[in-house]
Amino acid sequence: MNIRQRLEEQFDQFVRELEDIIRIPSVSSASFDQSEVERSAKHVASRFESLGLETQILRAPRPDGTDGAPAVVAKTPMIKAAPTVLLYAHHDVQPGGDLQKWIGNPFEPQMRDGRLYGRGSSDDGAGIVVHFGSLSLLGDQLPVNVTVYIEGEEEVGSPSFENFLTKYHKQLEADYIIVTDSDNWKPGKPALTSSLRGVIDATVTVRMTDHAMHSGMWGGPVLDSVTAASHLISTFHNEMGEVAIAGLAGSKDADVVYDEAEFRAEAGLLEGVQIAGSGDLASRMWTQPAVSIIGLDATSVAHSSNTIWPETKFKVSVRTVPGTDGREAMAALERHIMENRPFGAVVEFEPGEIGPGYQADLESDAAKIAHEALSQAWGVPSVNIGVGGSIPFISTFQEQFPSAQVIVTGVEDPLTNAHSENESQDLGDLKNAILAEALMLQKFAEKA
């Protein structure tokens, strides 16, 4: 029996495995019950143990000295002279969010129109099931050594990740690394992630006076801090909505054409809202920088009064172009802010996160094998896509295992709603992704 036949016979079981994962609310944010993350790790470990893998639950310290979340590391029996493949996914999830906007309970799986709904159904429960499924299909015919690494705190920024790779370096060494935590181009259209934008953020404080003032008595010659901050924020983009911060670079070309009508529908743009920027639409999300204000501290409408507020604070997030040095991007952001201080306002700049981007080596054996396997599994040619989001730990993989070839794939699509309400996974794509990974493992052995 070939692996396609085995997949047809076993796929219902793989779907049940994903349903069981969804039922565990493994939210890694500290304000939630962390015993559920522990329960999730034990459950995932038990599933790989059932396949005959030697399995451990491990952890490493975070930078502040506290213990990181539990991670599952599982190994197949050693095959001498065969290459080693590290399979990565994560078992923690985002909170359920606004429960009123879910159709049903986010932690109780529901099947609708060929998609399985529930928190973690795609991000990244499906990634775990892809690894579980591919190993199940190959069984004792697996031709490579495999180490499975299922992290437990990706959704909170992987704070112990670097220490984990250092502490368990020998256990995690590999010739190939497959990260299953990214996207396909569309449902039914597979993709290899060729690039990821990096991310930086900073907190900016704008001060105008040393105390609050009566807006009738002083308004006019004295501007409130919210207005001043708004002037500053407005300099981040030009009239077309292009990023106007010098030094962030970018490319306006993309490998695929993103239909504007599809984009508007998938993004949920309201009627009449214009699309910002210029260049290929996909490039505006993948290979051009983006600037967003993700937090603002000012007087709320509910607590407003006729008062000139002296201080406003906002947090700015910048998605940087793949290949950009994050420290240089941070310096460019600070320089722009200080050179555009409105009305002589006192401005303080507090740098925050610096997360690197990712640029795949599309000429590597791994990339060629991945495209071949994806195209074979789906029955249509796979494409290269960028992803506007950031997965900084991929650069950590590259730094700590420089001889390993890294592949970033996934099972999400524009309808997945990862991190939002009604997250879902296309089951046809899940089936094909399991087959594609099994084919990759076979092809890695053939290449050795």
PDB file of N, CA and C in Angstrom, residues 1-53:
ATOM      1  N   MET A   1       0.857  -1.196   0.000  1.00  0.00           N
ATOM      2  CA  MET A   1       0.000   0.000   0.000  1.00  0.00           C
ATOM      3  C   MET A   1       0.889   1.241   0.000  1.00  0.00           C
ATOM      4  N   ASN A   2       0.643   2.203  -0.916  1.00  0.00           N
ATOM      5  CA  ASN A   2       1.468   3.403  -0.957  1.00  0.00           C
ATOM      6  C   ASN A   2       0.960   4.436   0.041  1.00  0.00           C
ATOM      7  N   ILE A   3       1.734   5.527   0.194  1.00  0.00           N
ATOM      8  CA  ILE A   3       1.373   6.484   1.259  1.00  0.00           C
ATOM      9  C   ILE A   3       0.096   7.247   0.940  1.00  0.00           C
ATOM     10  N   ARG A   4      -0.244   7.418  -0.316  1.00  0.00           N
ATOM     11  CA  ARG A   4      -1.517   8.077  -0.647  1.00  0.00           C
ATOM     12  C   ARG A   4      -2.700   7.230  -0.164  1.00  0.00           C
ATOM     13  N   GLN A   5      -2.612   5.933  -0.370  1.00  0.00           N
ATOM     14  CA  GLN A   5      -3.679   5.044   0.102  1.00  0.00           C
ATOM     15  C   GLN A   5      -3.751   5.042   1.622  1.00  0.00           C
ATOM     16  N   ARG A   6      -2.591   5.008   2.263  1.00  0.00           N
ATOM     17  CA  ARG A   6      -2.581   5.034   3.731  1.00  0.00           C
ATOM     18  C   ARG A   6      -3.170   6.351   4.250  1.00  0.00           C
ATOM     19  N   LEU A   7      -2.882   7.442   3.542  1.00  0.00           N
ATOM     20  CA  LEU A   7      -3.436   8.730   3.951  1.00  0.00           C
ATOM     21  C   LEU A   7      -4.956   8.716   3.893  1.00  0.00           C
ATOM     22  N   GLU A   8      -5.507   8.149   2.834  1.00  0.00           N
ATOM     23  CA  GLU A   8      -6.966   8.092   2.720  1.00  0.00           C
ATOM     24  C   GLU A   8      -7.556   7.273   3.862  1.00  0.00           C
ATOM     25  N   GLU A   9      -6.885   6.206   4.230  1.00  0.00           N
ATOM     26  CA  GLU A   9      -7.404   5.344   5.297  1.00  0.00           C
ATOM     27  C   GLU A   9      -7.279   5.994   6.668  1.00  0.00           C
ATOM     28  N   GLN A  10      -6.225   6.776   6.874  1.00  0.00           N
ATOM     29  CA  GLN A  10      -5.936   7.296   8.211  1.00  0.00           C
ATOM     30  C   GLN A  10      -6.363   8.748   8.433  1.00  0.00           C
ATOM     31  N   PHE A  11      -6.819   9.419   7.392  1.00  0.00           N
ATOM     32  CA  PHE A  11      -7.030  10.861   7.536  1.00  0.00           C
ATOM     33  C   PHE A  11      -8.091  11.208   8.571  1.00  0.00           C
ATOM     34  N   ASP A  12      -9.147  10.425   8.658  1.00  0.00           N
ATOM     35  CA  ASP A  12     -10.169  10.708   9.677  1.00  0.00           C
ATOM     36  C   ASP A  12      -9.551  10.690  11.081  1.00  0.00           C
ATOM     37  N   GLN A  13      -8.613   9.767  11.289  1.00  0.00           N
ATOM     38  CA  GLN A  13      -7.929   9.717  12.588  1.00  0.00           C
ATOM     39  C   GLN A  13      -7.128  10.994  12.822  1.00  0.00           C
ATOM     40  N   PHE A  14      -6.473  11.490  11.774  1.00  0.00           N
ATOM     41  CA  PHE A  14      -5.681  12.711  11.918  1.00  0.00           C
ATOM     42  C   PHE A  14      -6.574  13.916  12.251  1.00  0.00           C
ATOM     43  N   VAL A  15      -7.762  13.927  11.665  1.00  0.00           N
ATOM     44  CA  VAL A  15      -8.705  15.003  11.983  1.00  0.00           C
ATOM     45  C   VAL A  15      -9.128  14.914  13.446  1.00  0.00           C
ATOM     46  N   ARG A  16      -9.363  13.703  13.933  1.00  0.00           N
ATOM     47  CA  ARG A  16      -9.718  13.525  15.346  1.00  0.00           C
ATOM     48  C   ARG A  16      -8.569  13.979  16.253  1.00  0.00           C
ATOM     49  N   GLU A  17      -7.342  13.722  15.825  1.00  0.00           N
ATOM     50  CA  GLU A  17      -6.183  14.198  16.599  1.00  0.00           C
ATOM     51  C   GLU A  17      -6.225  15.723  16.701  1.00  0.00           C
ATOM     52  N   LEU A  18      -6.542  16.391  15.610  1.00  0.00           N
ATOM     53  CA  LEU A  18      -6.608  17.851  15.629  1.00  0.00           C
ATOM     54  C   LEU A  18      -7.756  18.329  16.515  1.00  0.00           C
ATOM     55  N   GLU A  19      -8.878  17.641  16.487  1.00  0.00           N
ATOM     56  CA  GLU A  19     -10.005  18.006  17.349  1.00  0.00           C
ATOM     57  C   GLU A  19      -9.612  17.908  18.820  1.00  0.00           C
ATOM     58  N   ASP A  20      -8.869  16.857  19.178  1.00  0.00           N
ATOM     59  CA  ASP A  20      -8.425  16.703  20.569  1.00  0.00           C
ATOM     60  C   ASP A  20      -7.497  17.846  20.990  1.00  0.00           C
ATOM     61  N   ILE A  21      -6.641  18.291  20.070  1.00  0.00           N
ATOM     62  CA  ILE A  21      -5.736  19.405  20.373  1.00  0.00           C
ATOM     63  C   ILE A  21      -6.526  20.690  20.600  1.00  0.00           C
ATOM     64  N   ILE A  22      -7.539  20.933  19.762  1.00  0.00           N
ATOM     65  CA  ILE A  22      -8.354  22.147  19.891  1.00  0.00           C
ATOM     66  C   ILE A  22      -9.022  22.209  21.257  1.00  0.00           C
ATOM     67  N   ARG A  23      -9.391  21.065  21.801  1.00  0.00           N
ATOM     68  CA  ARG A  23     -10.144  21.029  23.064  1.00  0.00           C
ATOM     69  C   ARG A  23      -9.302  21.428  24.288  1.00  0.00           C
ATOM     70  N   ILE A  24      -8.016  21.568  24.120  1.00  0.00           N
ATOM     71  CA  ILE A  24      -7.149  21.968  25.237  1.00  0.00           C
ATOM     72  C   ILE A  24      -6.829  23.460  25.096  1.00  0.00           C
ATOM     73  N   PRO A  25      -7.320  24.323  25.984  1.00  0.00           N
ATOM     74  CA  PRO A  25      -7.096  25.777  25.874  1.00  0.00           C
ATOM     75  C   PRO A  25      -5.696  26.172  26.334  1.00  0.00           C
ATOM     76  N   SER A  26      -4.710  25.820  25.522  1.00  0.00           N
ATOM     77  CA  SER A  26      -3.303  25.994  25.916  1.00  0.00           C
ATOM     78  C   SER A  26      -2.811  27.415  25.627  1.00  0.00           C
ATOM     79  N   VAL A  27      -3.441  28.385  26.248  1.00  0.00           N
ATOM     80  CA  VAL A  27      -3.082  29.798  26.053  1.00  0.00           C
ATOM     81  C   VAL A  27      -1.846  30.103  26.894  1.00  0.00           C
ATOM     82  N   SER A  28      -0.764  30.521  26.254  1.00  0.00           N
ATOM     83  CA  SER A  28       0.506  30.694  26.954  1.00  0.00           C
ATOM     84  C   SER A  28       0.673  32.064  27.593  1.00  0.00           C
ATOM     85  N   SER A  29      -0.255  32.981  27.357  1.00  0.00           N
ATOM     86  CA  SER A  29      -0.201  34.278  28.016  1.00  0.00           C
ATOM     87  C   SER A  29      -0.311  34.092  29.532  1.00  0.00           C
ATOM     88  N   ALA A  30       0.523  34.811  30.291  1.00  0.00           N
ATOM     89  CA  ALA A  30       0.650  34.595  31.735  1.00  0.00           C
ATOM     90  C   ALA A  30      -0.653  34.812  32.498  1.00  0.00           C
ATOM     91  N   SER A  31      -1.576  35.578  31.934  1.00  0.00           N
ATOM     92  CA  SER A  31      -2.833  35.853  32.633  1.00  0.00           C
ATOM     93  C   SER A  31      -3.825  34.700  32.527  1.00  0.00           C
ATOM     94  N   PHE A  32      -3.448  33.623  31.823  1.00  0.00           N
ATOM     95  CA  PHE A  32      -4.323  32.463  31.683  1.00  0.00           C
ATOM     96  C   PHE A  32      -3.753  31.275  32.460  1.00  0.00           C
ATOM     97  N   ASP A  33      -4.565  30.260  32.631  1.00  0.00           N
ATOM     98  CA  ASP A  33      -4.210  29.082  33.416  1.00  0.00           C
ATOM     99  C   ASP A  33      -3.099  28.296  32.716  1.00  0.00           C
ATOM    100  N   GLN A  34      -1.905  28.339  33.282  1.00  0.00           N
ATOM    101  CA  GLN A  34      -0.769  27.672  32.647  1.00  0.00           C
ATOM    102  C   GLN A  34      -0.783  26.158  32.828  1.00  0.00           C
ATOM    103  N   SER A  35      -1.664  25.655  33.681  1.00  0.00           N
ATOM    104  CA  SER A  35      -1.778  24.203  33.792  1.00  0.00           C
ATOM    105  C   SER A  35      -2.305  23.600  32.497  1.00  0.00           C
ATOM    106  N   GLU A  36      -3.038  24.394  31.722  1.00  0.00           N
ATOM    107  CA  GLU A  36      -3.532  23.901  30.441  1.00  0.00           C
ATOM    108  C   GLU A  36      -2.389  23.760  29.430  1.00  0.00           C
ATOM    109  N   VAL A  37      -1.388  24.620  29.523  1.00  0.00           N
ATOM    110  CA  VAL A  37      -0.207  24.479  28.668  1.00  0.00           C
ATOM    111  C   VAL A  37       0.547  23.208  29.044  1.00  0.00           C
ATOM    112  N   GLU A  38       0.631  22.935  30.357  1.00  0.00           N
ATOM    113  CA  GLU A  38       1.250  21.691  30.810  1.00  0.00           C
ATOM    114  C   GLU A  38       0.475  20.488  30.285  1.00  0.00           C
ATOM    115  N   ARG A  39      -0.849  20.575  30.365  1.00  0.00           N
ATOM    116  CA  ARG A  39      -1.696  19.463  29.893  1.00  0.00           C
ATOM    117  C   ARG A  39      -1.522  19.262  28.386  1.00  0.00           C
ATOM    118  N   SER A  40      -1.413  20.365  27.672  1.00  0.00           N
ATOM    119  CA  SER A  40      -1.216  20.292  26.232  1.00  0.00           C
ATOM    120  C   SER A  40       0.093  19.589  25.895  1.00  0.00           C
ATOM    121  N   ALA A  41       1.176  19.954  26.603  1.00  0.00           N
ATOM    122  CA  ALA A  41       2.478  19.323  26.346  1.00  0.00           C
ATOM    123  C   ALA A  41       2.401  17.815  26.590  1.00  0.00           C
ATOM    124  N   LYS A  42       1.762  17.417  27.678  1.00  0.00           N
ATOM    125  CA  LYS A  42       1.645  15.989  27.988  1.00  0.00           C
ATOM    126  C   LYS A  42       0.844  15.256  26.915  1.00  0.00           C
ATOM    127  N   HIS A  43      -0.218  15.915  26.449  1.00  0.00           N
ATOM    128  CA  HIS A  43      -1.041  15.287  25.412  1.00  0.00           C
ATOM    129  C   HIS A  43      -0.238  15.101  24.125  1.00  0.00           C
ATOM    130  N   VAL A  44       0.441  16.162  23.694  1.00  0.00           N
ATOM    131  CA  VAL A  44       1.224  16.082  22.458  1.00  0.00           C
ATOM    132  C   VAL A  44       2.324  15.030  22.591  1.00  0.00           C
ATOM    133  N   ALA A  45       2.987  15.005  23.745  1.00  0.00           N
ATOM    134  CA  ALA A  45       4.032  14.001  23.971  1.00  0.00           C
ATOM    135  C   ALA A  45       3.464  12.587  23.850  1.00  0.00           C
ATOM    136  N   SER A  46       2.279  12.385  24.386  1.00  0.00           N
ATOM    137  CA  SER A  46       1.679  11.045  24.345  1.00  0.00           C
ATOM    138  C   SER A  46       1.386  10.603  22.918  1.00  0.00           C
ATOM    139  N   ARG A  47       1.044  11.558  22.051  1.00  0.00           N
ATOM    140  CA  ARG A  47       0.726  11.196  20.674  1.00  0.00           C
ATOM    141  C   ARG A  47       1.966  10.726  19.920  1.00  0.00           C
ATOM    142  N   PHE A  48       3.102  11.408  20.134  1.00  0.00           N
ATOM    143  CA  PHE A  48       4.318  10.970  19.459  1.00  0.00           C
ATOM    144  C   PHE A  48       4.892   9.701  20.097  1.00  0.00           C
ATOM    145  N   GLU A  49       4.665   9.535  21.391  1.00  0.00           N
ATOM    146  CA  GLU A  49       5.045   8.275  22.039  1.00  0.00           C
ATOM    147  C   GLU A  49       4.296   7.110  21.405  1.00  0.00           C
ATOM    148  N   SER A  50       3.038   7.340  21.034  1.00  0.00           N
ATOM    149  CA  SER A  50       2.234   6.270  20.440  1.00  0.00           C
ATOM    150  C   SER A  50       2.783   5.808  19.095  1.00  0.00           C
ATOM    151  N   LEU A  51       3.634   6.643  18.482  1.00  0.00           N
ATOM    152  CA  LEU A  51       4.264   6.276  17.218  1.00  0.00           C
ATOM    153  C   LEU A  51       5.612   5.608  17.432  1.00  0.00           C
ATOM    154  N   GLY A  52       6.013   5.421  18.686  1.00  0.00           N
ATOM    155  CA  GLY A  52       7.265   4.768  18.986  1.00  0.00           C
ATOM    156  C   GLY A  52       8.454   5.691  19.120  1.00  0.00           C
ATOM    157  N   LEU A  53       8.217   6.998  19.215  1.00  0.00           N
ATOM    158  CA  LEU A  53       9.311   7.944  19.373  1.00  0.00           C
ATOM    159  C   LEU A  53       9.701   8.047  20.844  1.00  0.00           C
TER     160      LEU A  53
END
